């Protein structure tokens, strides 16, 4: 796939951890102007409720370096580790580079309530040049719906739109319950960024356009056979339209053009530089500019998809996962999308329902919150809103395409199809138990699942895998995530013990508890802003911004290997039987996102077919075995104590 991707030769994981030097000949004030500042999308009411949140702390340097050494230890040889220890010593010595950078970072942190927020938006997302499809944008698969024909597809779509508009009203009126982690209130600002937001391609950096919170959008955009339509969702009185009124507009759309449009939406699936160039061509035409503005400013997109291709015996959750992540390619629904839009509801012809979401403005939990609300509305049979008043007509959005654009479309089609062919992805439900079982064993369910994933990787590859888990830092103003480095000496000792026939069950359980508790300790540090990754990234970025050479430590094998996240994971919990899914961070990696419910775990698992070492299907089987083994050994030792 990388060959097809042309000039891009770094992996997604590297994009998060290493940076092209020429991008850094900028000073910090130009950085802040060029990206969208943190507060732009916030409603004034929301901003005031945020005012008490603490600023993101800068961890003490030595604490981070010690943690970094511990996290890198299982991934390097003793000789390599010795070199790394020496480099860390040099880096942290009084008068050395580390203390100098730490001071600069602490100075920066005094001038902002979140020293990482704009940096993160820029480096992890807006400057990332890979396609957002597969490499950045997750899919969220909702519970399967009863849909057998287009009529039912439209009824479902109208209900989804109505439910999502209702959620938007809750956000705007500050009626969402304040979320907490323990007793601490969480930053709720991501909720107000998920609707009315769009990513705009740019070279070398994209930008985010947020709707004006004082003049919020009143329409959504519906994609049907690659055409785009503006659909008003509020009536003349400013009240949300009813489901019936929305449905009438959808009926009007599908009774219109039957011939697919020129697949302009496929451009949004391409590498960002390709799309950025095509975008410049597109906006030469004023008609296109108007259509683009309507898409950018819409609350969200609704994709009325055509039937999926025949996937043979593949189960419907895995098919839905592919539909949500990439639309199954250019010959299917891949162009019936605007991948830059933060929220796209995707509605299939046979009950597939979900969201494709562009990751830059928000993490998964607010999007899962939107899903839960919409699913509630569906399950209740819709909202009972008044249906009086005339129904506005949907407005077709025209696009003119030059020969240059036709060429760009062909390239985007080829690139999307290559990505689709390369991604092996499954929706999977582990039915043996859910989070109640680890709780009954007095272990953290999240840490337990993480250790099962570590064990599965070790079982397959017989070596430790650097492992990324997102931890929320929403306790802090503007907080997004910190990395939990789930691979540790304890996780490796646990996996080895489990596979070692000479170990007793008691020894295996002891190793399991040490690994799970070690992970939980790291989690608590990460949610309190004390991980390794954001701090080390901050020190590197502050060096670059101040014209200071990036320290040797960042080129050392321990840093490089421990940042090459072969396992990319995240817990995105929802109330319903849903799961999030996305592509791996690196070419030889896996992605595994999960929704732990009381008695089962819903997961999205993927790997790239082009990597001969990995297989999503084998990983799924290894994970199932690991969950089973962990359960069995715990139950056996308990029985033996009775
Ligand atoms: N014994 C018994 N019960 C325990 C336990 C133990 N030793 N440890 C934890 N539990 C309980 C908890 O009290 C909690 O109970 P609840 O369900 O009644 O609230 C439950 O188990 C879950 O806790 P745990 O599994 O430890 O973790 P968590 O729910 O706090 O999740 C993270 C951990 C890292 C996933 C979470 O903090 C987080 O950051 N989530 C957001 C991640 C994110 O942003 N992802 C999206 C990126 S796109």
XYZ file of C-alpha atoms and ligand atoms in Angstrom:
690
model
C 0.000 0.000 0.000
C 2.791 2.402 0.766
C 4.017 2.291 -2.816
C 0.611 3.315 -4.050
C 0.613 6.086 -1.529
C 3.414 7.766 -3.426
C 5.510 10.270 -1.541
C 4.363 9.355 1.924
C 6.827 7.049 3.592
C 6.175 7.372 7.286
C 3.666 5.323 9.167
C 0.709 6.795 11.028
C 2.426 5.949 14.284
C 5.549 7.752 13.226
C 3.432 10.716 12.289
C 2.396 10.931 15.908
C 5.922 10.748 17.191
C 8.333 12.094 14.601
C 8.043 15.209 12.555
C 9.357 16.624 9.351
C 11.902 19.323 10.141
C 10.785 21.878 7.591
C 7.451 22.164 9.368
C 9.195 23.477 12.389
C 10.682 26.658 11.000
C 7.761 28.451 12.544
C 7.389 30.317 15.774
C 4.713 29.481 18.261
C 2.529 32.497 17.523
C 2.207 31.548 13.856
C 1.301 28.033 14.960
C -1.535 29.361 17.066
C -2.850 31.522 14.268
C -2.702 28.760 11.680
C -4.599 26.157 13.671
C -8.043 26.605 15.047
C -7.698 27.783 18.619
C -9.216 25.619 21.270
C -12.098 27.901 22.264
C -13.461 28.824 18.825
C -16.304 26.336 18.698
C -17.501 26.744 22.226
C -20.825 28.159 23.144
C -20.349 30.956 25.745
C -22.484 28.996 28.234
C -20.223 25.982 27.917
C -17.105 28.069 28.265
C -18.260 29.422 31.605
C -18.998 25.929 32.956
C -15.431 24.988 32.043
C -13.821 27.830 33.882
C -12.986 25.853 37.028
C -11.130 23.038 35.282
C -7.435 22.890 36.186
C -4.749 23.510 33.545
C -2.870 20.526 32.106
C 0.218 19.994 34.297
C 3.773 19.468 33.062
C 5.073 16.333 34.839
C 8.458 16.443 36.610
C 11.210 15.536 34.131
C 12.798 12.720 36.107
C 9.439 11.044 36.751
C 8.749 10.883 33.002
C 12.243 9.664 32.162
C 12.080 6.872 34.747
C 8.699 5.816 33.386
C 10.035 5.945 29.824
C 12.926 3.654 30.767
C 10.574 1.184 32.429
C 8.266 1.164 29.380
C 11.124 0.652 26.911
C 12.852 -2.080 28.932
C 10.911 -5.080 27.501
C 11.438 -3.907 23.917
C 15.258 -3.672 23.822
C 18.237 -5.919 24.513
C 20.292 -5.430 27.731
C 23.056 -3.758 25.681
C 20.610 -1.412 23.973
C 19.083 -0.632 27.344
C 22.479 0.316 28.736
C 22.952 2.841 25.887
C 19.471 4.252 26.527
C 20.175 4.622 30.246
C 23.375 6.515 29.398
C 21.514 8.802 27.005
C 18.821 9.487 29.608
C 21.513 10.309 32.163
C 23.157 12.784 29.761
C 19.779 14.276 28.848
C 18.697 14.819 32.433
C 22.053 15.979 33.872
C 22.078 19.403 35.532
C 22.915 21.929 32.814
C 21.961 19.345 30.145
C 19.383 19.613 27.426
C 16.538 18.018 29.403
C 16.328 20.578 32.247
C 16.630 23.423 29.706
C 13.732 22.094 27.607
C 11.713 21.353 30.733
C 12.094 24.977 31.830
C 10.985 26.230 28.417
C 7.975 23.917 28.505
C 7.048 25.050 32.014
C 7.274 28.673 30.833
C 4.941 27.892 27.931
C 2.532 26.090 30.283
C 2.224 29.288 32.362
C 0.811 31.130 29.340
C -1.937 28.666 28.402
C -4.405 26.407 30.205
C -3.494 23.468 28.011
C 0.034 23.515 26.673
C -0.574 20.431 24.518
C -3.995 21.195 22.940
C -3.029 23.192 19.838
C 0.203 21.244 19.327
C -1.719 17.982 19.433
C -4.413 19.117 17.018
C -1.747 20.247 14.613
C 0.807 17.428 14.803
C -1.443 14.412 15.365
C -4.131 15.473 12.904
C -3.938 18.570 10.734
C -0.369 18.012 9.521
C -0.823 14.272 9.121
C -0.612 13.687 5.361
C -1.968 10.143 5.143
C -5.606 9.702 4.140
C -8.054 10.138 6.998
C -9.752 6.955 5.761
C -8.355 3.840 7.495
C -5.404 5.809 8.938
C -7.208 8.252 11.181
C -11.022 8.202 11.038
C -12.787 5.537 13.113
C -16.079 3.885 12.255
C -18.710 3.365 14.934
C -21.017 0.411 14.308
C -24.463 0.736 15.936
C -26.689 -2.230 16.796
C -28.017 -3.817 13.603
C -31.458 -2.497 12.594
C -34.467 -4.124 10.978
C -34.348 -2.697 7.463
C -35.379 -4.666 4.389
C -36.121 -2.077 1.713
C -35.551 1.544 0.772
C -38.756 2.663 2.449
C -37.506 1.348 5.790
C -34.042 2.778 5.117
C -35.607 6.241 4.762
C -37.721 5.842 7.902
C -34.598 4.899 9.840
C -32.614 7.788 8.324
C -35.332 10.300 9.281
C -35.358 8.952 12.841
C -31.558 9.123 13.082
C -31.549 12.744 11.865
C -34.318 13.677 14.262
C -32.499 12.014 17.198
C -29.190 13.693 16.346
C -30.825 17.134 16.054
C -32.396 16.501 19.465
C -28.931 15.726 20.863
C -27.649 18.971 19.354
C -30.417 20.831 21.240
C -29.232 19.216 24.497
C -25.667 20.364 23.792
C -26.706 23.909 22.851
C -28.928 24.266 25.897
C -26.265 22.900 28.220
C -28.558 20.030 29.194
C -26.067 17.184 28.883
C -25.222 15.824 32.332
C -21.728 16.816 33.396
C -19.470 13.769 33.059
C -17.094 12.866 35.846
C -14.077 10.671 36.442
C -14.471 9.691 40.071
C -15.409 13.015 41.662
C -13.628 15.154 39.100
C -15.736 16.938 36.473
C -14.648 16.404 32.873
C -14.152 18.925 30.091
C -17.352 18.792 28.020
C -16.154 21.009 25.172
C -15.688 18.178 22.658
C -19.466 17.749 22.555
C -19.934 21.172 21.063
C -17.377 20.461 18.336
C -18.819 17.308 16.843
C -21.677 18.930 14.914
C -21.221 21.766 12.431
C -17.497 21.048 12.051
C -15.500 20.145 8.955
C -11.849 19.580 8.173
C -10.615 21.656 5.216
C -7.658 20.307 3.225
C -4.542 22.443 3.027
C -0.851 22.029 2.194
C 1.168 21.498 4.363
C -1.557 21.674 6.990
C -5.330 21.249 7.024
C -7.585 23.401 9.152
C -10.836 22.905 11.039
C -13.901 24.978 10.352
C -16.400 25.196 13.203
C -19.890 26.604 12.942
C -20.480 29.937 14.622
C -21.951 28.968 18.026
C -24.135 32.103 18.018
C -25.535 31.320 14.578
C -25.657 27.519 14.416
C -26.398 25.678 11.151
C -29.968 24.677 10.398
C -29.357 21.987 7.808
C -27.745 18.604 7.252
C -26.349 17.251 3.988
C -27.622 13.965 2.580
C -25.409 11.906 0.243
C -27.229 9.643 -2.199
C -25.594 7.922 -5.190
C -22.640 10.321 -4.798
C -24.932 13.384 -5.067
C -25.153 15.832 -2.169
C -28.332 17.555 -0.990
C -28.891 20.290 1.549
C -31.758 19.262 3.816
C -33.145 21.827 6.298
C -33.918 20.266 9.674
C -35.538 23.268 11.375
C -38.834 24.860 10.338
C -39.644 28.526 9.828
C -40.464 28.850 13.539
C -36.946 27.692 14.415
C -38.217 24.407 15.897
C -36.735 21.046 14.783
C -38.714 19.373 12.010
C -40.538 16.169 12.827
C -39.451 12.764 11.600
C -42.267 12.776 9.014
C -41.209 16.135 7.675
C -37.622 14.986 7.334
C -38.751 11.740 5.745
C -40.713 13.618 3.077
C -37.521 15.403 2.070
C -35.602 12.122 1.897
C -38.337 10.630 -0.309
C -37.975 13.608 -2.614
C -34.214 12.944 -2.859
C -34.492 9.267 -3.778
C -37.250 9.930 -6.302
C -34.883 12.328 -8.094
C -31.672 11.316 -9.886
C -31.041 7.608 -10.231
C -27.747 7.967 -12.090
C -24.740 8.233 -9.763
C -23.036 11.630 -9.807
C -19.374 12.234 -10.686
C -17.759 10.818 -7.503
C -16.455 14.106 -6.139
C -16.654 12.870 -2.516
C -13.955 10.284 -3.191
C -11.399 13.103 -3.239
C -11.821 13.412 0.532
C -10.553 9.836 0.929
C -7.162 10.533 -0.660
C -3.808 11.554 0.823
C -4.173 15.033 2.218
C -1.704 16.630 -0.214
C -3.508 15.113 -3.213
C -6.829 16.289 -1.860
C -5.359 19.701 -0.970
C -4.238 20.185 -4.600
C -7.578 19.027 -5.991
C -9.358 21.351 -3.557
C -7.518 24.351 -4.981
C -8.749 23.309 -8.424
C -12.285 22.735 -7.150
C -12.660 26.197 -5.616
C -11.820 27.915 -8.899
C -15.502 27.460 -9.746
C -17.906 29.661 -7.714
C -20.679 27.036 -7.944
C -18.384 24.506 -6.288
C -17.502 27.038 -3.586
C -21.202 27.409 -2.709
C -21.725 23.635 -2.567
C -18.590 23.170 -0.461
C -19.702 25.870 1.996
C -23.036 24.135 2.435
C -21.276 20.845 3.229
C -18.736 22.466 5.549
C -21.378 24.349 7.503
C -23.887 21.515 7.784
C -24.569 19.919 11.157
C -23.571 16.502 9.824
C -23.775 14.255 6.783
C -26.237 11.423 6.252
C -25.157 8.780 3.732
C -28.020 6.825 2.184
C -25.953 3.941 0.914
C -26.498 1.503 -1.914
C -26.316 -2.235 -1.131
C -22.887 -3.557 -0.130
C -20.976 -5.984 -2.375
C -21.335 -9.690 -1.752
C -18.930 -10.544 1.085
C -19.704 -14.264 1.001
C -19.846 -15.754 4.467
C -18.542 -12.645 6.291
C -20.795 -11.780 9.262
C -22.925 -8.643 9.178
C -21.050 -6.805 11.950
C -17.755 -7.143 10.053
C -19.440 -5.952 6.861
C -20.886 -2.950 8.712
C -17.422 -2.186 10.154
C -15.980 -1.960 6.624
C -18.898 0.137 5.442
C -18.338 2.611 8.294
C -14.566 2.827 7.886
C -14.179 3.066 4.106
C -17.488 2.543 2.334
C -16.118 -0.638 0.661
C -14.309 1.195 -2.139
C -14.971 3.259 -5.235
C -17.301 0.707 -6.851
C -19.519 0.693 -3.777
C -20.218 3.482 -1.286
C -16.713 4.986 -1.032
C -17.731 8.147 -2.903
C -21.072 8.495 -1.160
C -19.164 10.251 1.628
C -17.515 13.514 2.642
C -14.760 12.090 4.831
C -13.737 15.548 6.096
C -17.042 15.973 7.877
C -16.755 15.215 11.597
C -19.970 13.186 11.734
C -21.371 11.107 8.885
C -24.280 8.831 9.707
C -24.166 5.860 7.366
C -27.421 4.044 6.702
C -27.339 0.833 4.706
C -30.050 -0.978 2.818
C -30.090 -4.058 5.047
C -29.881 -2.670 8.571
C -26.287 -1.449 8.728
C -26.152 1.740 10.770
C -23.268 3.718 12.165
C -21.019 6.736 12.043
C -17.829 7.499 10.176
C -16.109 10.166 12.209
C -13.229 12.466 11.408
C -11.066 12.386 14.485
C -9.426 15.797 14.699
C -11.979 17.749 16.785
C -12.937 15.071 19.327
C -12.295 11.659 20.854
C -14.623 8.667 20.689
C -16.642 9.118 23.927
C -18.686 12.197 22.818
C -19.430 10.439 19.527
C -20.516 7.353 21.479
C -22.728 9.686 23.564
C -24.392 10.893 20.361
C -24.861 7.271 19.289
C -26.465 6.280 22.598
C -28.939 9.143 22.322
C -29.852 8.309 18.707
C -30.245 4.604 19.538
C -32.531 5.541 22.464
C -34.670 7.593 20.089
C -34.811 4.702 17.592
C -35.744 2.225 20.318
C -38.481 4.519 21.611
C -40.006 4.649 18.114
C -38.956 8.245 17.481
C -39.632 11.642 19.009
C -43.145 12.908 19.065
C -42.731 16.336 17.497
C -45.437 18.498 15.945
C -45.681 18.021 12.179
C -47.446 21.254 11.263
C -45.916 23.837 8.930
C -44.710 23.470 5.386
C -41.808 21.193 4.556
C -38.842 22.879 2.894
C -37.447 21.268 -0.248
C -34.017 19.595 -0.319
C -31.542 21.484 -2.423
C -29.215 19.608 -4.818
C -25.588 20.769 -4.510
C -23.960 20.936 -7.941
C -20.260 20.384 -8.667
C -18.410 21.169 -11.875
C -15.313 19.120 -12.622
C -12.388 20.090 -14.847
C -10.151 17.523 -16.556
C -7.601 18.004 -13.723
C -10.290 17.069 -11.238
C -11.289 14.028 -13.279
C -7.665 12.890 -13.060
C -7.554 13.524 -9.309
C -10.749 11.499 -8.920
C -9.225 8.560 -10.780
C -6.141 8.654 -8.555
C -8.306 8.850 -5.426
C -10.373 5.878 -6.621
C -7.263 3.797 -7.183
C -5.809 4.747 -3.802
C -9.035 4.089 -1.913
C -9.458 0.686 -3.549
C -5.890 -0.239 -2.592
C -6.584 0.697 1.046
C -9.867 -1.211 1.069
C -8.179 -4.320 -0.349
C -5.414 -4.104 2.212
C -7.498 -3.751 5.371
C -8.576 -6.926 7.107
C -11.177 -5.970 9.690
C -13.720 -7.751 11.872
C -16.470 -6.939 14.252
C -16.184 -9.475 17.038
C -18.085 -10.211 20.253
C -16.367 -12.113 23.038
C -19.258 -13.836 24.773
C -17.446 -15.653 27.592
C -17.803 -12.757 30.022
C -17.784 -8.982 30.217
C -16.509 -6.466 32.755
C -18.354 -8.078 35.666
C -15.929 -11.017 35.702
C -12.697 -9.018 36.290
C -14.594 -6.917 38.842
C -15.570 -10.106 40.685
C -11.842 -10.930 40.761
C -11.094 -7.467 42.177
C -9.295 -6.393 39.028
C -9.862 -3.368 36.798
C -11.828 -4.532 33.726
C -9.998 -2.180 31.380
C -6.571 -3.280 32.599
C -7.685 -6.915 32.433
C -8.714 -6.524 28.762
C -5.466 -4.701 27.984
C -3.458 -7.568 29.451
C -5.502 -10.068 27.428
C -4.516 -8.087 24.306
C -0.843 -8.123 25.363
C -1.105 -11.855 25.947
C -2.730 -12.421 22.518
C 0.077 -10.536 20.772
C 2.733 -12.464 22.675
C 0.973 -15.745 21.965
C 1.087 -15.042 18.234
C 4.462 -13.363 17.832
C 6.480 -14.704 20.783
C 7.763 -11.206 21.462
C 6.401 -8.115 23.222
C 4.530 -5.536 21.204
C 4.623 -1.791 21.894
C 1.035 -1.039 22.777
C -0.929 2.237 22.760
C -4.078 2.803 24.766
C -5.828 6.164 24.906
C -6.427 7.589 28.370
C -8.655 10.599 28.680
C -7.122 13.792 30.100
C -10.499 15.545 30.151
C -10.037 16.282 33.851
C -8.022 19.217 32.565
C -9.117 22.221 30.574
C -9.156 21.294 26.879
C -7.841 17.821 27.746
C -7.767 15.124 25.074
C -5.649 12.025 25.622
C -2.425 10.639 27.036
C -0.940 7.323 25.971
C -1.004 4.358 28.311
C 2.008 2.243 27.339
C 0.398 -1.117 28.020
C 3.480 -3.197 27.250
C 5.531 -3.554 30.427
C 7.981 -5.961 32.051
C 4.986 -7.242 34.042
C 2.798 -7.782 30.936
C 5.564 -9.791 29.294
C 6.222 -11.843 32.445
C 2.488 -12.567 32.613
C 2.249 -13.688 28.958
C 5.351 -15.861 29.387
C 3.969 -17.408 32.563
C 0.641 -18.202 30.906
C 2.409 -20.019 28.060
C 4.820 -21.850 30.350
C 3.583 -25.364 31.240
C 6.051 -25.569 34.134
C 4.335 -22.676 35.971
C 1.623 -23.466 38.485
C -1.806 -21.856 38.231
C -1.020 -19.822 41.348
C 2.123 -18.441 39.704
C 0.130 -17.562 36.584
C -2.519 -15.756 38.610
C 0.153 -13.881 40.560
C 1.794 -12.738 37.298
C -1.625 -11.741 35.930
C -2.454 -9.624 38.976
C 0.923 -7.889 38.864
C 0.431 -7.077 35.181
C -3.158 -5.872 35.609
C -2.317 -3.774 38.663
C 0.788 -2.333 36.968
C -1.381 -1.289 34.025
C -3.966 0.275 36.321
C -1.225 2.284 38.050
C -0.032 3.632 34.668
C -3.664 4.441 33.758
C -4.144 6.506 36.888
C -0.952 8.416 36.177
C -1.956 8.982 32.534
C -5.434 10.343 33.320
C -3.696 12.691 35.755
C -1.563 14.067 32.922
C 1.555 12.082 33.856
C 2.354 9.755 30.997
C 5.487 9.485 28.909
C 4.349 10.365 25.425
C 2.784 13.839 25.555
C 5.540 15.114 27.844
C 8.366 13.819 25.628
C 6.527 15.156 22.567
C 6.213 18.555 24.268
C 9.949 18.640 25.037
C 10.737 17.810 21.422
C 8.358 20.416 20.023
C 9.632 23.122 22.348
C 13.179 22.297 21.183
C 12.155 22.649 17.537
C 10.275 25.866 18.163
C 13.331 27.347 19.859
C 15.803 26.237 17.196
C 17.388 23.724 19.587
C 18.635 20.464 18.094
C 16.389 17.505 18.888
C 18.243 15.452 21.550
C 19.843 12.112 20.625
C 17.407 10.337 22.939
C 14.677 10.705 20.304
C 16.723 8.761 17.754
C 17.633 6.019 20.182
C 16.291 2.554 19.484
C 14.400 2.489 22.789
C 12.445 5.620 21.913
C 11.836 4.554 18.315
C 10.794 0.986 19.155
C 8.631 1.910 22.122
C 6.843 4.497 19.948
C 6.242 2.099 17.058
C 2.858 1.058 18.412
C 2.233 -2.380 17.002
C -0.971 -2.603 19.002
C -3.297 0.387 18.896
C -6.184 0.118 21.326
C -8.904 2.152 22.891
C -11.891 1.639 25.104
C -14.947 3.389 23.687
C -17.815 2.406 25.916
C -21.407 2.766 24.785
C -24.662 1.738 26.416
C -25.757 -0.355 23.430
C -24.333 -3.304 21.519
C -21.948 -1.209 19.476
C -18.238 -0.988 18.775
C -15.737 1.365 17.260
C -13.207 0.214 14.669
C -10.228 1.699 12.820
C -7.025 0.729 11.030
C -3.683 -0.080 12.734
C -1.254 2.732 13.553
C 1.676 1.074 11.801
C 2.060 -1.239 8.815
C 2.936 -4.257 10.951
C 0.366 -3.541 13.621
C -3.099 -4.341 14.898
C -5.979 -2.151 15.953
C -8.346 -3.296 18.646
C -11.106 -1.053 19.974
C -13.599 -2.369 22.495
C -16.849 -1.688 24.281
C -16.894 -3.742 27.480
C -20.451 -4.516 28.525
C -21.490 -6.320 31.708
C -21.379 -9.827 30.224
C -19.704 -9.551 26.804
C -17.109 -7.447 25.005
C -17.783 -5.918 21.576
C -14.683 -5.276 19.524
C -13.380 -4.019 16.209
C -10.116 -5.705 15.185
C -7.956 -4.987 12.143
C -4.566 -5.544 10.491
C -3.067 -4.936 7.054
C -3.045 -7.866 4.626
C 0.144 -6.530 3.005
C 2.101 -7.282 6.196
C 3.093 -10.948 6.124
C 3.564 -11.030 9.919
C 0.093 -9.957 11.000
C -3.391 -11.383 10.615
C -6.522 -9.866 12.141
C -8.275 -13.203 12.018
C -5.451 -14.980 13.901
C -5.332 -12.099 16.379
C -9.072 -12.435 17.009
C -8.633 -16.169 17.705
C -5.593 -15.578 19.927
C -7.530 -12.987 21.894
C -10.439 -15.333 22.413
C -8.062 -18.028 23.676
C -6.388 -15.519 25.976
C -9.678 -14.376 27.487
C -10.645 -18.034 28.013
C -7.279 -18.970 29.545
C -7.326 -16.020 31.930
C -10.810 -16.942 33.076
C -9.992 -20.618 33.472
C -6.841 -20.147 35.479
C -8.594 -17.729 37.848
C -11.562 -20.037 38.341
C -9.314 -23.093 38.827
C -7.206 -21.447 41.525
C -10.338 -20.291 43.292
C -11.843 -23.768 43.245
C -8.622 -25.271 44.586
C -8.820 -22.891 47.586
C -12.320 -24.075 48.509
N -12.084 -4.285 41.600
C -13.389 -4.162 41.308
N -13.878 -3.240 40.438
C -12.990 -2.418 39.832
C -11.613 -2.513 40.085
C -11.164 -3.477 41.012
N -9.885 -3.641 41.327
N -10.985 -1.589 39.362
C -11.927 -0.917 38.663
N -13.149 -1.430 38.954
C -14.445 -0.957 38.471
C -14.530 0.553 38.503
O -14.951 1.010 39.754
C -15.525 0.838 37.416
O -16.816 0.601 37.925
P -18.149 1.213 37.245
O -18.341 0.506 35.959
O -19.184 0.889 38.231
O -17.867 2.670 37.086
C -15.247 -0.239 36.396
O -14.580 -1.289 37.101
C -14.404 0.221 35.232
O -13.126 0.664 35.671
P -11.787 0.364 34.849
O -12.022 -0.774 33.935
O -10.663 0.256 35.801
O -11.472 1.589 33.981
P -12.217 2.852 33.481
O -13.636 2.601 33.172
O -11.869 3.904 34.445
O -11.482 3.085 32.083
C -9.903 4.205 30.722
C -10.116 3.326 31.958
C -8.417 4.432 30.515
C -10.462 3.516 29.484
C -10.650 5.543 30.968
O -10.089 6.199 32.065
C -10.566 6.489 29.792
O -9.654 7.291 29.718
N -11.517 6.416 28.833
C -11.539 7.244 27.655
C -10.609 6.704 26.607
C -10.768 7.431 25.296
O -10.806 8.646 25.247
N -10.887 6.664 24.218
C -11.208 7.172 22.923
C -10.069 7.566 22.108
S -10.657 7.926 20.474
